[in-house]
Amino acid sequence: MAKSMATKNIATDQTAYWRQEDAQHHVHPFTEHHALTKLGVRIITKAEGTYLYDSDNTKILDAFSGLWCVNIGYGRKELAEAAYNQMLELPYYNTFFKTATPPAIELSKILCDLLPNHLNHVFYGCSGSDANDTIVHIIRHYWNLKKKPNKKIIISRINGYHGSTLVGASLGGMSYMHETVDLPLPGFVHIMQPYWYGLGSDQDPHSFGLHAASMLEKKILDLGPENVAAFIGEPIQGAGGGNYSTR
């Protein structure tokens, strides 16, 4: 019993230390830090399968899958070994200067084999925000090459989420992300979200879906087709309804 209590005290002291250092030095995303400091962060120390463990050894089911990205669970030795071997052989090299690496080439082929035939090239990014910034670059460059420089407006949905960079947040329709930093940037507009549960319960789902879809056509006609470059939308809106219960 004495040994068990001593172990618990050590864990408690370590958790308190980590919380203090976190409050003093670590900036969290989407966080009001004064309130977080009062509450104290949960320190995640390890993971296995679909479970996390905190610094007090509490076992937690990770229903979020990290941030919707740990699709095959934690502790997969084959992934760790593959990463280890690649780090020893070639941890990094850029592809700017007429160069490529075997893993990038081989993964591109695998991805394209899984995609429809007309999708046959891959451009790698570091995050979703970065990827969507790149999409905007490509869209604007495309219409400039087509000699249609006025086609710059991108339409997306209210409460859509497409990243947290200035461009990503402008693509998205989260009002609280806009208000704090004077967004959206010029050239980004938003239409109603197809959120039947919150907005259309006086209609049957099919009719509401058609109404929501018609808002895209209406916005294009309002802005002028000659000015609209693209529409971006999530197949399932997470922040726009799919995960409201988590907020």
mmCIF file of N, CA and C in Angstrom, residues 68-162:
data_model
loop_
_atom_site.group_PDB
_atom_site.id
_atom_site.type_symbol
_atom_site.label_atom_id
_atom_site.label_comp_id
_atom_site.label_asym_id
_atom_site.label_seq_id
_atom_site.Cartn_x
_atom_site.Cartn_y
_atom_site.Cartn_z
ATOM 1 N N TRP A 68 -9.097 13.136 -35.836
ATOM 2 C CA TRP A 68 -9.657 12.462 -37.004
ATOM 3 C C TRP A 68 -8.570 11.992 -37.973
ATOM 4 N N CYS A 69 -7.374 11.702 -37.473
ATOM 5 C CA CYS A 69 -6.280 11.358 -38.393
ATOM 6 C C CYS A 69 -5.523 10.090 -38.006
ATOM 7 N N VAL A 70 -5.764 9.538 -36.830
ATOM 8 C CA VAL A 70 -5.090 8.292 -36.451
ATOM 9 C C VAL A 70 -6.009 7.144 -36.852
ATOM 10 N N ASN A 71 -6.027 6.882 -38.146
ATOM 11 C CA ASN A 71 -7.056 6.003 -38.710
ATOM 12 C C ASN A 71 -6.840 4.526 -38.405
ATOM 13 N N ILE A 72 -5.634 4.150 -38.067
ATOM 14 C CA ILE A 72 -5.362 2.729 -37.830
ATOM 15 C C ILE A 72 -4.898 2.474 -36.394
ATOM 16 N N GLY A 73 -5.103 3.428 -35.523
ATOM 17 C CA GLY A 73 -4.770 3.222 -34.122
ATOM 18 C C GLY A 73 -3.311 3.486 -33.810
ATOM 19 N N TYR A 74 -2.986 3.354 -32.539
ATOM 20 C CA TYR A 74 -1.649 3.661 -32.028
ATOM 21 C C TYR A 74 -0.821 2.391 -31.828
ATOM 22 N N GLY A 75 0.503 2.587 -31.813
ATOM 23 C CA GLY A 75 1.402 1.497 -31.469
ATOM 24 C C GLY A 75 1.617 0.487 -32.567
ATOM 25 N N ARG A 76 1.429 0.894 -33.818
ATOM 26 C CA ARG A 76 1.624 -0.037 -34.933
ATOM 27 C C ARG A 76 3.120 -0.173 -35.215
ATOM 28 N N LYS A 77 3.677 -1.304 -34.837
ATOM 29 C CA LYS A 77 5.119 -1.497 -34.926
ATOM 30 C C LYS A 77 5.627 -1.432 -36.364
ATOM 31 N N GLU A 78 4.811 -1.934 -37.320
ATOM 32 C CA GLU A 78 5.273 -1.929 -38.705
ATOM 33 C C GLU A 78 5.472 -0.510 -39.225
ATOM 34 N N LEU A 79 4.635 0.430 -38.748
ATOM 35 C CA LEU A 79 4.804 1.826 -39.159
ATOM 36 C C LEU A 79 6.042 2.436 -38.520
ATOM 37 N N ALA A 80 6.245 2.138 -37.246
ATOM 38 C CA ALA A 80 7.428 2.651 -36.551
ATOM 39 C C ALA A 80 8.707 2.124 -37.201
ATOM 40 N N GLU A 81 8.693 0.840 -37.569
ATOM 41 C CA GLU A 81 9.881 0.259 -38.200
ATOM 42 C C GLU A 81 10.129 0.853 -39.581
ATOM 43 N N ALA A 82 9.053 1.063 -40.357
ATOM 44 C CA ALA A 82 9.202 1.664 -41.682
ATOM 45 C C ALA A 82 9.754 3.077 -41.565
ATOM 46 N N ALA A 83 9.243 3.850 -40.606
ATOM 47 C CA ALA A 83 9.730 5.221 -40.409
ATOM 48 C C ALA A 83 11.188 5.212 -39.954
ATOM 49 N N TYR A 84 11.535 4.294 -39.054
ATOM 50 C CA TYR A 84 12.911 4.182 -38.560
ATOM 51 C C TYR A 84 13.877 3.866 -39.700
ATOM 52 N N ASN A 85 13.524 2.882 -40.510
ATOM 53 C CA ASN A 85 14.402 2.495 -41.615
ATOM 54 C C ASN A 85 14.571 3.626 -42.624
ATOM 55 N N GLN A 86 13.478 4.324 -42.916
ATOM 56 C CA GLN A 86 13.568 5.424 -43.860
ATOM 57 C C GLN A 86 14.382 6.586 -43.291
ATOM 58 N N MET A 87 14.246 6.857 -41.996
ATOM 59 C CA MET A 87 15.036 7.925 -41.361
ATOM 60 C C MET A 87 16.528 7.633 -41.453
ATOM 61 N N LEU A 88 16.890 6.362 -41.345
ATOM 62 C CA LEU A 88 18.301 6.003 -41.458
ATOM 63 C C LEU A 88 18.800 6.148 -42.893
ATOM 64 N N GLU A 89 17.956 5.772 -43.861
ATOM 65 C CA GLU A 89 18.388 5.760 -45.252
ATOM 66 C C GLU A 89 18.336 7.154 -45.888
ATOM 67 N N LEU A 90 17.187 7.835 -45.755
ATOM 68 C CA LEU A 90 17.020 9.178 -46.308
ATOM 69 C C LEU A 90 15.857 9.845 -45.576
ATOM 70 N N PRO A 91 16.152 10.631 -44.538
ATOM 71 C CA PRO A 91 15.062 11.228 -43.771
ATOM 72 C C PRO A 91 14.332 12.332 -44.503
ATOM 73 N N TYR A 92 15.021 13.011 -45.405
ATOM 74 C CA TYR A 92 14.389 14.152 -46.097
ATOM 75 C C TYR A 92 15.232 14.554 -47.294
ATOM 76 N N TYR A 93 14.572 14.920 -48.361
ATOM 77 C CA TYR A 93 15.187 15.748 -49.392
ATOM 78 C C TYR A 93 14.075 16.448 -50.157
ATOM 79 N N ASN A 94 14.357 17.675 -50.572
ATOM 80 C CA ASN A 94 13.337 18.475 -51.249
ATOM 81 C C ASN A 94 13.164 18.026 -52.698
ATOM 82 N N THR A 95 12.077 18.478 -53.309
ATOM 83 C CA THR A 95 11.812 18.157 -54.712
ATOM 84 C C THR A 95 11.758 19.420 -55.568
ATOM 85 N N PHE A 96 12.383 20.484 -55.087
ATOM 86 C CA PHE A 96 12.389 21.752 -55.821
ATOM 87 C C PHE A 96 13.343 21.736 -57.016
ATOM 88 N N PHE A 97 14.453 21.052 -56.882
ATOM 89 C CA PHE A 97 15.560 21.221 -57.829
ATOM 90 C C PHE A 97 15.723 20.024 -58.756
ATOM 91 N N LYS A 98 14.635 19.698 -59.492
ATOM 92 C CA LYS A 98 14.666 18.608 -60.462
ATOM 93 C C LYS A 98 15.060 17.289 -59.811
ATOM 94 N N THR A 99 14.549 17.082 -58.588
ATOM 95 C CA THR A 99 14.863 15.857 -57.849
ATOM 96 C C THR A 99 13.572 15.211 -57.358
ATOM 97 N N ALA A 100 13.650 13.929 -57.074
ATOM 98 C CA ALA A 100 12.543 13.188 -56.473
ATOM 99 C C ALA A 100 13.126 12.105 -55.592
ATOM 100 N N THR A 101 12.290 11.498 -54.761
ATOM 101 C CA THR A 101 12.741 10.409 -53.898
ATOM 102 C C THR A 101 11.846 9.190 -54.134
ATOM 103 N N PRO A 102 12.384 7.987 -53.982
ATOM 104 C CA PRO A 102 11.574 6.787 -54.219
ATOM 105 C C PRO A 102 10.280 6.726 -53.412
ATOM 106 N N PRO A 103 10.272 7.042 -52.105
ATOM 107 C CA PRO A 103 9.000 6.956 -51.371
ATOM 108 C C PRO A 103 7.924 7.880 -51.946
ATOM 109 N N ALA A 104 8.300 9.094 -52.339
ATOM 110 C CA ALA A 104 7.313 10.026 -52.894
ATOM 111 C C ALA A 104 6.759 9.510 -54.217
ATOM 112 N N ILE A 105 7.634 8.956 -55.041
ATOM 113 C CA ILE A 105 7.197 8.422 -56.341
ATOM 114 C C ILE A 105 6.285 7.219 -56.155
ATOM 115 N N GLU A 106 6.710 6.308 -55.294
ATOM 116 C CA GLU A 106 5.946 5.065 -55.122
ATOM 117 C C GLU A 106 4.599 5.315 -54.449
ATOM 118 N N LEU A 107 4.573 6.225 -53.462
ATOM 119 C CA LEU A 107 3.302 6.545 -52.818
ATOM 120 C C LEU A 107 2.352 7.243 -53.796
ATOM 121 N N SER A 108 2.889 8.105 -54.635
ATOM 122 C CA SER A 108 2.054 8.775 -55.636
ATOM 123 C C SER A 108 1.372 7.758 -56.550
ATOM 124 N N LYS A 109 2.114 6.751 -56.968
ATOM 125 C CA LYS A 109 1.543 5.701 -57.826
ATOM 126 C C LYS A 109 0.431 4.944 -57.090
ATOM 127 N N ILE A 110 0.665 4.601 -55.830
ATOM 128 C CA ILE A 110 -0.333 3.879 -55.046
ATOM 129 C C ILE A 110 -1.613 4.712 -54.911
ATOM 130 N N LEU A 111 -1.457 5.989 -54.593
ATOM 131 C CA LEU A 111 -2.620 6.860 -54.423
ATOM 132 C C LEU A 111 -3.407 7.007 -55.723
ATOM 133 N N CYS A 112 -2.695 7.200 -56.811
ATOM 134 C CA CYS A 112 -3.380 7.371 -58.093
ATOM 135 C C CYS A 112 -4.096 6.100 -58.530
ATOM 136 N N ASP A 113 -3.558 4.943 -58.181
ATOM 137 C CA ASP A 113 -4.236 3.686 -58.493
ATOM 138 C C ASP A 113 -5.561 3.564 -57.749
ATOM 139 N N LEU A 114 -5.669 4.203 -56.607
ATOM 140 C CA LEU A 114 -6.888 4.147 -55.807
ATOM 141 C C LEU A 114 -7.926 5.174 -56.242
ATOM 142 N N LEU A 115 -7.505 6.178 -56.998
ATOM 143 C CA LEU A 115 -8.384 7.277 -57.388
ATOM 144 C C LEU A 115 -9.016 7.033 -58.750
ATOM 145 N N PRO A 116 -10.092 7.745 -59.066
ATOM 146 C CA PRO A 116 -10.655 7.665 -60.424
ATOM 147 C C PRO A 116 -9.600 8.021 -61.466
ATOM 148 N N ASN A 117 -9.776 7.537 -62.687
ATOM 149 C CA ASN A 117 -8.741 7.647 -63.720
ATOM 150 C C ASN A 117 -8.321 9.079 -64.032
ATOM 151 N N HIS A 118 -9.258 10.025 -63.915
ATOM 152 C CA HIS A 118 -8.911 11.403 -64.273
ATOM 153 C C HIS A 118 -8.101 12.096 -63.183
ATOM 154 N N LEU A 119 -7.963 11.489 -62.002
ATOM 155 C CA LEU A 119 -7.125 12.037 -60.939
ATOM 156 C C LEU A 119 -5.829 11.238 -60.913
ATOM 157 N N ASN A 120 -4.799 11.777 -61.529
ATOM 158 C CA ASN A 120 -3.589 10.979 -61.728
ATOM 159 C C ASN A 120 -2.286 11.690 -61.366
ATOM 160 N N HIS A 121 -2.390 12.756 -60.580
ATOM 161 C CA HIS A 121 -1.190 13.413 -60.076
ATOM 162 C C HIS A 121 -1.381 13.767 -58.603
ATOM 163 N N VAL A 122 -0.273 13.792 -57.865
ATOM 164 C CA VAL A 122 -0.319 14.071 -56.431
ATOM 165 C C VAL A 122 0.635 15.213 -56.106
ATOM 166 N N PHE A 123 0.147 16.170 -55.322
ATOM 167 C CA PHE A 123 1.001 17.229 -54.774
ATOM 168 C C PHE A 123 0.940 17.106 -53.257
ATOM 169 N N TYR A 124 2.089 17.015 -52.601
ATOM 170 C CA TYR A 124 2.118 16.772 -51.162
ATOM 171 C C TYR A 124 2.176 18.081 -50.382
ATOM 172 N N GLY A 125 1.433 18.109 -49.281
ATOM 173 C CA GLY A 125 1.464 19.235 -48.356
ATOM 174 C C GLY A 125 1.774 18.745 -46.957
ATOM 175 N N CYS A 126 1.818 19.680 -46.029
ATOM 176 C CA CYS A 126 2.150 19.340 -44.643
ATOM 177 C C CYS A 126 0.927 19.281 -43.737
ATOM 178 N N SER A 127 -0.181 19.844 -44.193
ATOM 179 C CA SER A 127 -1.381 19.867 -43.362
ATOM 180 C C SER A 127 -2.584 20.149 -44.242
ATOM 181 N N GLY A 128 -3.771 20.027 -43.669
ATOM 182 C CA GLY A 128 -4.968 20.376 -44.411
ATOM 183 C C GLY A 128 -5.016 21.841 -44.776
ATOM 184 N N SER A 129 -4.616 22.706 -43.843
ATOM 185 C CA SER A 129 -4.593 24.149 -44.125
ATOM 186 C C SER A 129 -3.649 24.449 -45.279
ATOM 187 N N ASP A 130 -2.482 23.856 -45.226
ATOM 188 C CA ASP A 130 -1.486 24.042 -46.279
ATOM 189 C C ASP A 130 -2.006 23.530 -47.616
ATOM 190 N N ALA A 131 -2.673 22.387 -47.593
ATOM 191 C CA ALA A 131 -3.216 21.820 -48.834
ATOM 192 C C ALA A 131 -4.266 22.741 -49.440
ATOM 193 N N ASN A 132 -5.138 23.311 -48.612
ATOM 194 C CA ASN A 132 -6.176 24.193 -49.135
ATOM 195 C C ASN A 132 -5.610 25.534 -49.596
ATOM 196 N N ASP A 133 -4.563 26.018 -48.940
ATOM 197 C CA ASP A 133 -3.858 27.196 -49.462
ATOM 198 C C ASP A 133 -3.333 26.913 -50.866
ATOM 199 N N THR A 134 -2.769 25.724 -51.035
ATOM 200 C CA THR A 134 -2.230 25.343 -52.345
ATOM 201 C C THR A 134 -3.342 25.265 -53.386
ATOM 202 N N ILE A 135 -4.497 24.750 -52.992
ATOM 203 C CA ILE A 135 -5.629 24.684 -53.921
ATOM 204 C C ILE A 135 -5.991 26.076 -54.426
ATOM 205 N N VAL A 136 -6.008 27.057 -53.529
ATOM 206 C CA VAL A 136 -6.334 28.426 -53.940
ATOM 207 C C VAL A 136 -5.270 28.966 -54.895
ATOM 208 N N HIS A 137 -4.008 28.674 -54.628
ATOM 209 C CA HIS A 137 -2.924 29.055 -55.556
ATOM 210 C C HIS A 137 -3.195 28.478 -56.946
ATOM 211 N N ILE A 138 -3.512 27.188 -56.984
ATOM 212 C CA ILE A 138 -3.717 26.507 -58.264
ATOM 213 C C ILE A 138 -4.923 27.087 -59.002
ATOM 214 N N ILE A 139 -6.012 27.314 -58.262
ATOM 215 C CA ILE A 139 -7.220 27.864 -58.889
ATOM 216 C C ILE A 139 -6.935 29.224 -59.523
ATOM 217 N N ARG A 140 -6.288 30.089 -58.771
ATOM 218 C CA ARG A 140 -6.021 31.439 -59.291
ATOM 219 C C ARG A 140 -5.054 31.389 -60.473
ATOM 220 N N HIS A 141 -4.053 30.550 -60.349
ATOM 221 C CA HIS A 141 -3.091 30.424 -61.439
ATOM 222 C C HIS A 141 -3.765 29.869 -62.688
ATOM 223 N N TYR A 142 -4.657 28.893 -62.501
ATOM 224 C CA TYR A 142 -5.373 28.282 -63.625
ATOM 225 C C TYR A 142 -6.150 29.337 -64.404
ATOM 226 N N TRP A 143 -6.943 30.146 -63.708
ATOM 227 C CA TRP A 143 -7.757 31.137 -64.417
ATOM 228 C C TRP A 143 -6.912 32.249 -65.020
ATOM 229 N N ASN A 144 -5.774 32.555 -64.411
ATOM 230 C CA ASN A 144 -4.867 33.518 -65.040
ATOM 231 C C ASN A 144 -4.305 32.963 -66.339
ATOM 232 N N LEU A 145 -3.962 31.665 -66.332
ATOM 233 C CA LEU A 145 -3.468 31.042 -67.563
ATOM 234 C C LEU A 145 -4.541 31.023 -68.644
ATOM 235 N N LYS A 146 -5.801 30.910 -68.220
ATOM 236 C CA LYS A 146 -6.922 30.907 -69.154
ATOM 237 C C LYS A 146 -7.311 32.313 -69.612
ATOM 238 N N LYS A 147 -6.539 33.304 -69.180
ATOM 239 C CA LYS A 147 -6.795 34.705 -69.548
ATOM 240 C C LYS A 147 -8.153 35.184 -69.027
ATOM 241 N N LYS A 148 -8.506 34.693 -67.826
ATOM 242 C CA LYS A 148 -9.746 35.128 -67.181
ATOM 243 C C LYS A 148 -9.416 35.605 -65.763
ATOM 244 N N PRO A 149 -8.708 36.728 -65.664
ATOM 245 C CA PRO A 149 -8.206 37.186 -64.362
ATOM 246 C C PRO A 149 -9.297 37.615 -63.393
ATOM 247 N N ASN A 150 -10.514 37.835 -63.873
ATOM 248 C CA ASN A 150 -11.594 38.242 -62.975
ATOM 249 C C ASN A 150 -12.237 37.064 -62.236
ATOM 250 N N LYS A 151 -11.952 35.849 -62.686
ATOM 251 C CA LYS A 151 -12.537 34.663 -62.027
ATOM 252 C C LYS A 151 -11.705 34.333 -60.785
ATOM 253 N N LYS A 152 -12.002 35.022 -59.705
ATOM 254 C CA LYS A 152 -11.206 34.872 -58.490
ATOM 255 C C LYS A 152 -12.040 34.493 -57.270
ATOM 256 N N ILE A 153 -13.348 34.676 -57.305
ATOM 257 C CA ILE A 153 -14.171 34.446 -56.115
ATOM 258 C C ILE A 153 -14.366 32.946 -55.885
ATOM 259 N N ILE A 154 -14.176 32.536 -54.650
ATOM 260 C CA ILE A 154 -14.393 31.141 -54.265
ATOM 261 C C ILE A 154 -15.563 31.098 -53.286
ATOM 262 N N ILE A 155 -16.494 30.218 -53.554
ATOM 263 C CA ILE A 155 -17.691 30.066 -52.727
ATOM 264 C C ILE A 155 -17.533 28.850 -51.824
ATOM 265 N N SER A 156 -17.884 29.018 -50.575
ATOM 266 C CA SER A 156 -17.921 27.879 -49.655
ATOM 267 C C SER A 156 -19.125 28.043 -48.733
ATOM 268 N N ARG A 157 -19.221 27.202 -47.724
ATOM 269 C CA ARG A 157 -20.422 27.162 -46.891
ATOM 270 C C ARG A 157 -20.192 27.793 -45.524
ATOM 271 N N ILE A 158 -21.229 28.397 -45.007
ATOM 272 C CA ILE A 158 -21.218 28.836 -43.611
ATOM 273 C C ILE A 158 -20.952 27.617 -42.728
ATOM 274 N N ASN A 159 -20.069 27.808 -41.760
ATOM 275 C CA ASN A 159 -19.658 26.754 -40.823
ATOM 276 C C ASN A 159 -18.893 25.617 -41.489
ATOM 277 N N GLY A 160 -18.483 25.800 -42.744
ATOM 278 C CA GLY A 160 -17.516 24.871 -43.310
ATOM 279 C C GLY A 160 -16.165 25.094 -42.643
ATOM 280 N N TYR A 161 -15.366 24.055 -42.569
ATOM 281 C CA TYR A 161 -14.020 24.194 -41.989
ATOM 282 C C TYR A 161 -13.000 23.707 -43.008
ATOM 283 N N HIS A 162 -12.066 24.600 -43.357
ATOM 284 C CA HIS A 162 -11.057 24.268 -44.356
ATOM 285 C C HIS A 162 -9.646 24.670 -43.915
#
